[in-house]
Amino acid sequence: MIRIFKYLQKRELILILATFILTGLQVFLELKLPEYMSRITNVIVAPGSALQDVIMAGTYMLLCAFGGLAVSVLVGFCSTRVATGFSMRLRAAVYHKVTDFSLEEINEFSTASLITRSTNDIVQIQMLLVMGMGIIFRSVLMATLAILKIRAKSWQWTFSTGVAVLLLIMIIVILMIVAVPKFKLIQNMTDNLNRVTRENLTGIRVVRAYNAQKFQQGKFREANDELTDTHLFVGKTMAIVSPGMSIIMSGLS
């Protein structure tokens, strides 16, 4: 997995660095919002407070919000640009690699497997890059800075937040242990579905000549149902993350 990242160009490495910097700026701006909200609350409840103080704090709060929005757009642009450019070259590299295979090497791979490797697998790597730069890094950075930010406020807050983060990590680890083997099965099932579909397309005249349409439909239905059931299991398993995070965050609040 690590070896494929050698296809990243210098320009994309610069964009990745810019994405990390912009993500840090985005997290900083988002963590400034509660401070200005607290400042507005203190100004309102303080006796003899002026409206100008509330307007000033609210203006800074709006600037942070719009600044975070603008930075998030830049982060999405940079991460998408890196992922699409990388997947384009990776797809071309796979194509040229396959065309350079000898006859003996070609016999070691099925056509359906090569189709999956050059399409579905590369799309998964592309999504990994987008999510890694846009979501995973941001989540880790925000959790770390939030704990450091509240550490000086109260040890009870720090302890509660730390426990919440540990619970989230435990949920994600358990789900990955359950789901990762299924993801590996999905690759083989996708190969099988491609193989059955290709057999139907390339041998359609033979199938019709022997009136074997129902037999081929049964083969396709079996492969399709197997892949669908596995996808549903993985989707339902990973869907636990969102409500689990909501429950933990609501309980923390």
Short mmCIF file of C-alpha atoms in Angstrom, two decimals:
data_model
loop_
_atom_site.label_atom_id
_atom_site.label_comp_id
_atom_site.label_asym_id
_atom_site.label_seq_id
_atom_site.Cartn_x
_atom_site.Cartn_y
_atom_site.Cartn_z
CA MET A 1 0.00 0.00 0.00
CA ILE A 2 2.77 2.44 0.91
CA ARG A 3 4.67 1.74 -2.31
CA ILE A 4 1.92 3.10 -4.54
CA PHE A 5 2.34 6.57 -3.05
CA LYS A 6 5.61 6.91 -4.97
CA TYR A 7 3.43 7.98 -7.90
CA LEU A 8 2.64 11.23 -6.11
CA GLN A 9 4.23 14.20 -7.85
CA LYS A 10 6.00 17.10 -6.19
CA ARG A 11 3.10 19.43 -6.92
CA GLU A 12 0.71 17.04 -5.19
CA LEU A 13 2.99 16.74 -2.18
CA ILE A 14 2.87 20.54 -1.91
CA LEU A 15 -0.93 20.40 -2.11
CA ILE A 16 -1.00 17.75 0.62
CA LEU A 17 1.14 19.97 2.85
CA ALA A 18 -1.15 22.92 2.06
CA THR A 19 -4.16 20.75 2.92
CA PHE A 20 -2.73 19.89 6.33
CA ILE A 21 -1.94 23.55 7.04
CA LEU A 22 -5.40 24.68 5.92
CA THR A 23 -7.01 21.92 7.98
CA GLY A 24 -5.11 23.16 11.03
CA LEU A 25 -6.35 26.69 10.34
CA GLN A 26 -9.90 25.40 9.93
CA VAL A 27 -9.78 23.56 13.26
CA PHE A 28 -8.32 26.65 14.95
CA LEU A 29 -11.15 28.84 13.65
CA GLU A 30 -13.80 26.34 14.68
CA LEU A 31 -12.37 26.12 18.19
CA LYS A 32 -12.42 29.92 18.45
CA LEU A 33 -16.20 30.01 18.05
CA PRO A 34 -16.99 28.75 21.58
CA GLU A 35 -14.64 31.41 22.99
CA TYR A 36 -16.52 34.25 21.29
CA MET A 37 -19.84 32.70 22.30
CA SER A 38 -18.65 32.61 25.91
CA ARG A 39 -17.47 36.21 25.61
CA ILE A 40 -20.87 37.32 24.29
CA THR A 41 -22.61 35.52 27.16
CA ASN A 42 -20.36 37.15 29.75
CA VAL A 43 -20.91 40.59 28.22
CA ILE A 44 -24.69 40.15 28.23
CA VAL A 45 -24.92 39.07 31.87
CA ALA A 46 -22.37 41.65 33.07
CA PRO A 47 -23.97 44.79 34.58
CA GLY A 48 -23.46 47.98 32.61
CA SER A 49 -22.35 46.17 29.45
CA ALA A 50 -22.51 48.05 26.16
CA LEU A 51 -24.13 46.87 22.95
CA GLN A 52 -20.94 47.70 21.09
CA ASP A 53 -19.09 44.95 22.98
CA VAL A 54 -21.67 42.35 21.93
CA ILE A 55 -21.55 43.52 18.30
CA MET A 56 -17.75 43.39 18.30
CA ALA A 57 -17.61 39.84 19.69
CA GLY A 58 -20.36 38.75 17.31
CA THR A 59 -18.48 40.23 14.36
CA TYR A 60 -15.35 38.27 15.25
CA MET A 61 -17.48 35.15 15.63
CA LEU A 62 -18.98 35.63 12.16
CA LEU A 63 -15.54 36.21 10.66
CA CYS A 64 -14.31 32.94 12.18
CA ALA A 65 -17.37 31.10 10.87
CA PHE A 66 -17.05 32.43 7.31
CA GLY A 67 -13.28 31.97 7.45
CA GLY A 68 -13.74 28.32 8.45
CA LEU A 69 -16.20 27.87 5.58
CA ALA A 70 -13.78 29.35 3.04
CA VAL A 71 -10.91 27.23 4.34
CA SER A 72 -13.04 24.07 4.21
CA VAL A 73 -13.76 24.76 0.52
CA LEU A 74 -10.01 25.10 -0.15
CA VAL A 75 -9.32 21.88 1.76
CA GLY A 76 -11.91 20.04 -0.34
CA PHE A 77 -10.46 21.44 -3.57
CA CYS A 78 -6.87 20.51 -2.70
CA SER A 79 -7.70 17.00 -1.46
CA THR A 80 -9.88 16.27 -4.49
CA ARG A 81 -7.22 17.59 -6.87
CA VAL A 82 -4.57 15.36 -5.29
CA ALA A 83 -6.80 12.26 -5.24
CA THR A 84 -8.00 12.57 -8.84
CA GLY A 85 -4.53 13.29 -10.24
CA PHE A 86 -3.02 10.41 -8.29
CA SER A 87 -5.75 7.96 -9.36
CA MET A 88 -5.33 9.02 -12.99
CA ARG A 89 -1.62 8.15 -13.01
CA LEU A 90 -2.19 5.01 -10.98
CA ARG A 91 -4.80 3.81 -13.47
CA ALA A 92 -2.40 4.50 -16.35
CA ALA A 93 0.40 2.66 -14.52
CA VAL A 94 -1.82 -0.39 -14.04
CA TYR A 95 -2.77 -0.34 -17.72
CA HIS A 96 0.85 -0.15 -18.92
CA LYS A 97 1.88 -2.80 -16.41
CA VAL A 98 -0.75 -5.21 -17.70
CA THR A 99 0.17 -4.59 -21.34
CA ASP A 100 3.79 -5.44 -20.50
CA PHE A 101 2.88 -8.82 -19.00
CA SER A 102 4.19 -11.94 -20.68
CA LEU A 103 1.78 -14.73 -21.62
CA GLU A 104 2.81 -16.69 -18.55
CA GLU A 105 2.10 -13.73 -16.26
CA ILE A 106 -1.25 -13.03 -17.94
CA ASN A 107 -2.38 -16.59 -17.20
CA GLU A 108 -1.91 -15.90 -13.47
CA PHE A 109 -4.65 -13.22 -13.51
CA SER A 110 -8.25 -13.43 -14.61
CA THR A 111 -9.71 -10.75 -16.83
CA ALA A 112 -12.40 -10.00 -14.22
CA SER A 113 -9.74 -9.48 -11.56
CA LEU A 114 -7.79 -7.08 -13.75
CA ILE A 115 -10.97 -5.10 -14.45
CA THR A 116 -11.62 -4.79 -10.71
CA ARG A 117 -8.03 -3.82 -9.94
CA SER A 118 -8.03 -1.02 -12.52
CA THR A 119 -11.46 0.38 -11.65
CA ASN A 120 -12.95 -0.39 -8.23
CA ASP A 121 -9.66 -0.69 -6.32
CA ILE A 122 -8.30 2.60 -7.64
CA VAL A 123 -11.57 4.35 -6.79
CA GLN A 124 -11.24 3.04 -3.23
CA ILE A 125 -7.70 4.42 -2.99
CA GLN A 126 -8.95 7.75 -4.33
CA MET A 127 -11.65 7.89 -1.66
CA LEU A 128 -9.09 6.97 1.00
CA LEU A 129 -6.96 9.96 0.02
CA VAL A 130 -9.93 12.34 0.06
CA MET A 131 -11.19 11.11 3.42
CA GLY A 132 -7.71 10.87 4.92
CA MET A 133 -6.84 14.47 4.13
CA GLY A 134 -10.28 15.97 4.60
CA ILE A 135 -11.85 14.05 7.49
CA ILE A 136 -9.50 11.75 9.37
CA PHE A 137 -6.68 14.26 9.85
CA ARG A 138 -9.17 16.97 10.81
CA SER A 139 -10.88 14.73 13.37
CA VAL A 140 -7.62 13.69 15.01
CA LEU A 141 -6.33 17.27 15.09
CA MET A 142 -9.58 18.65 16.49
CA ALA A 143 -9.72 16.02 19.23
CA THR A 144 -6.12 16.71 20.23
CA LEU A 145 -6.44 20.50 20.25
CA ALA A 146 -9.78 20.37 22.05
CA ILE A 147 -8.31 18.28 24.87
CA LEU A 148 -5.30 20.59 25.12
CA LYS A 149 -7.59 23.64 25.09
CA ILE A 150 -9.78 22.48 27.97
CA ARG A 151 -6.92 21.01 29.97
CA ALA A 152 -6.27 24.33 31.68
CA LYS A 153 -9.97 24.87 32.43
CA SER A 154 -10.83 21.85 34.54
CA TRP A 155 -9.45 18.38 35.01
CA GLN A 156 -13.01 17.00 35.10
CA TRP A 157 -13.64 18.32 31.58
CA THR A 158 -10.34 16.95 30.36
CA PHE A 159 -11.01 13.54 31.89
CA SER A 160 -14.56 13.37 30.44
CA THR A 161 -13.38 14.38 26.98
CA GLY A 162 -10.52 11.88 27.12
CA VAL A 163 -12.93 9.08 28.05
CA ALA A 164 -15.24 10.09 25.19
CA VAL A 165 -12.36 10.02 22.70
CA LEU A 166 -11.25 6.60 23.97
CA LEU A 167 -14.79 5.27 23.57
CA LEU A 168 -14.91 6.56 20.00
CA ILE A 169 -11.56 4.92 19.24
CA MET A 170 -12.79 1.63 20.73
CA ILE A 171 -15.94 1.73 18.59
CA ILE A 172 -13.95 2.41 15.43
CA VAL A 173 -11.41 -0.33 16.19
CA ILE A 174 -14.12 -2.91 16.89
CA LEU A 175 -15.99 -1.99 13.72
CA MET A 176 -12.80 -2.21 11.66
CA ILE A 177 -12.05 -5.66 13.09
CA VAL A 178 -15.52 -6.80 12.05
CA ALA A 179 -15.71 -4.98 8.69
CA VAL A 180 -12.19 -5.28 7.23
CA PRO A 181 -12.44 -9.05 6.53
CA LYS A 182 -15.74 -8.38 4.75
CA PHE A 183 -14.09 -5.68 2.64
CA LYS A 184 -11.55 -8.28 1.51
CA LEU A 185 -14.38 -10.65 0.58
CA ILE A 186 -16.06 -7.89 -1.41
CA GLN A 187 -13.03 -7.72 -3.71
CA ASN A 188 -13.29 -11.42 -4.54
CA MET A 189 -17.07 -11.19 -4.93
CA THR A 190 -16.69 -8.23 -7.29
CA ASP A 191 -14.23 -10.28 -9.36
CA ASN A 192 -16.76 -13.13 -9.48
CA LEU A 193 -19.59 -10.80 -10.51
CA ASN A 194 -17.44 -9.31 -13.27
CA ARG A 195 -16.53 -12.81 -14.45
CA VAL A 196 -20.15 -13.98 -14.63
CA THR A 197 -21.25 -10.79 -16.39
CA ARG A 198 -18.41 -11.08 -18.90
CA GLU A 199 -19.33 -14.71 -19.58
CA ASN A 200 -22.90 -13.69 -20.34
CA LEU A 201 -21.80 -10.90 -22.69
CA THR A 202 -19.08 -12.75 -24.60
CA GLY A 203 -21.02 -16.02 -24.85
CA ILE A 204 -24.49 -14.62 -25.41
CA ARG A 205 -24.89 -16.43 -28.78
CA VAL A 206 -23.94 -19.79 -27.25
CA VAL A 207 -26.29 -19.18 -24.32
CA ARG A 208 -29.18 -18.47 -26.67
CA ALA A 209 -28.29 -21.38 -28.92
CA TYR A 210 -28.55 -23.84 -26.01
CA ASN A 211 -31.49 -21.97 -24.41
CA ALA A 212 -29.47 -21.51 -21.20
CA GLN A 213 -30.75 -18.06 -20.28
CA LYS A 214 -32.31 -19.21 -16.99
CA PHE A 215 -29.11 -21.01 -16.00
CA GLN A 216 -27.00 -17.88 -16.64
CA GLN A 217 -29.56 -15.70 -14.86
CA GLY A 218 -29.30 -18.01 -11.86
CA LYS A 219 -25.49 -17.73 -11.84
CA PHE A 220 -25.69 -13.94 -12.05
CA ARG A 221 -28.39 -13.75 -9.36
CA GLU A 222 -26.32 -15.87 -6.99
CA ALA A 223 -23.18 -13.75 -7.47
CA ASN A 224 -25.16 -10.52 -7.29
CA ASP A 225 -27.08 -11.50 -4.13
CA GLU A 226 -23.87 -12.60 -2.41
CA LEU A 227 -22.18 -9.28 -3.15
CA THR A 228 -25.31 -7.30 -2.19
CA ASP A 229 -25.70 -9.07 1.16
CA THR A 230 -22.05 -8.46 2.03
CA HIS A 231 -22.33 -4.79 1.07
CA LEU A 232 -25.45 -4.47 3.24
CA PHE A 233 -23.68 -6.07 6.19
CA VAL A 234 -20.69 -3.74 5.84
CA GLY A 235 -22.95 -0.70 5.37
CA LYS A 236 -25.05 -1.51 8.43
CA THR A 237 -21.94 -2.17 10.48
CA MET A 238 -20.26 1.11 9.52
CA ALA A 239 -23.56 2.97 10.02
CA ILE A 240 -23.16 2.41 13.76
CA VAL A 241 -20.35 5.01 13.80
CA SER A 242 -22.59 8.05 13.31
CA PRO A 243 -25.20 7.33 16.02
CA GLY A 244 -22.46 6.09 18.33
CA MET A 245 -20.61 9.37 17.98
CA SER A 246 -23.85 11.32 18.50
CA ILE A 247 -24.67 9.40 21.68
CA ILE A 248 -21.18 9.88 23.11
CA MET A 249 -21.08 13.58 22.24
CA SER A 250 -24.58 14.15 23.64
CA GLY A 251 -23.65 12.30 26.81
CA LEU A 252 -20.50 14.39 27.11
CA SER A 253 -22.54 17.58 26.76
#
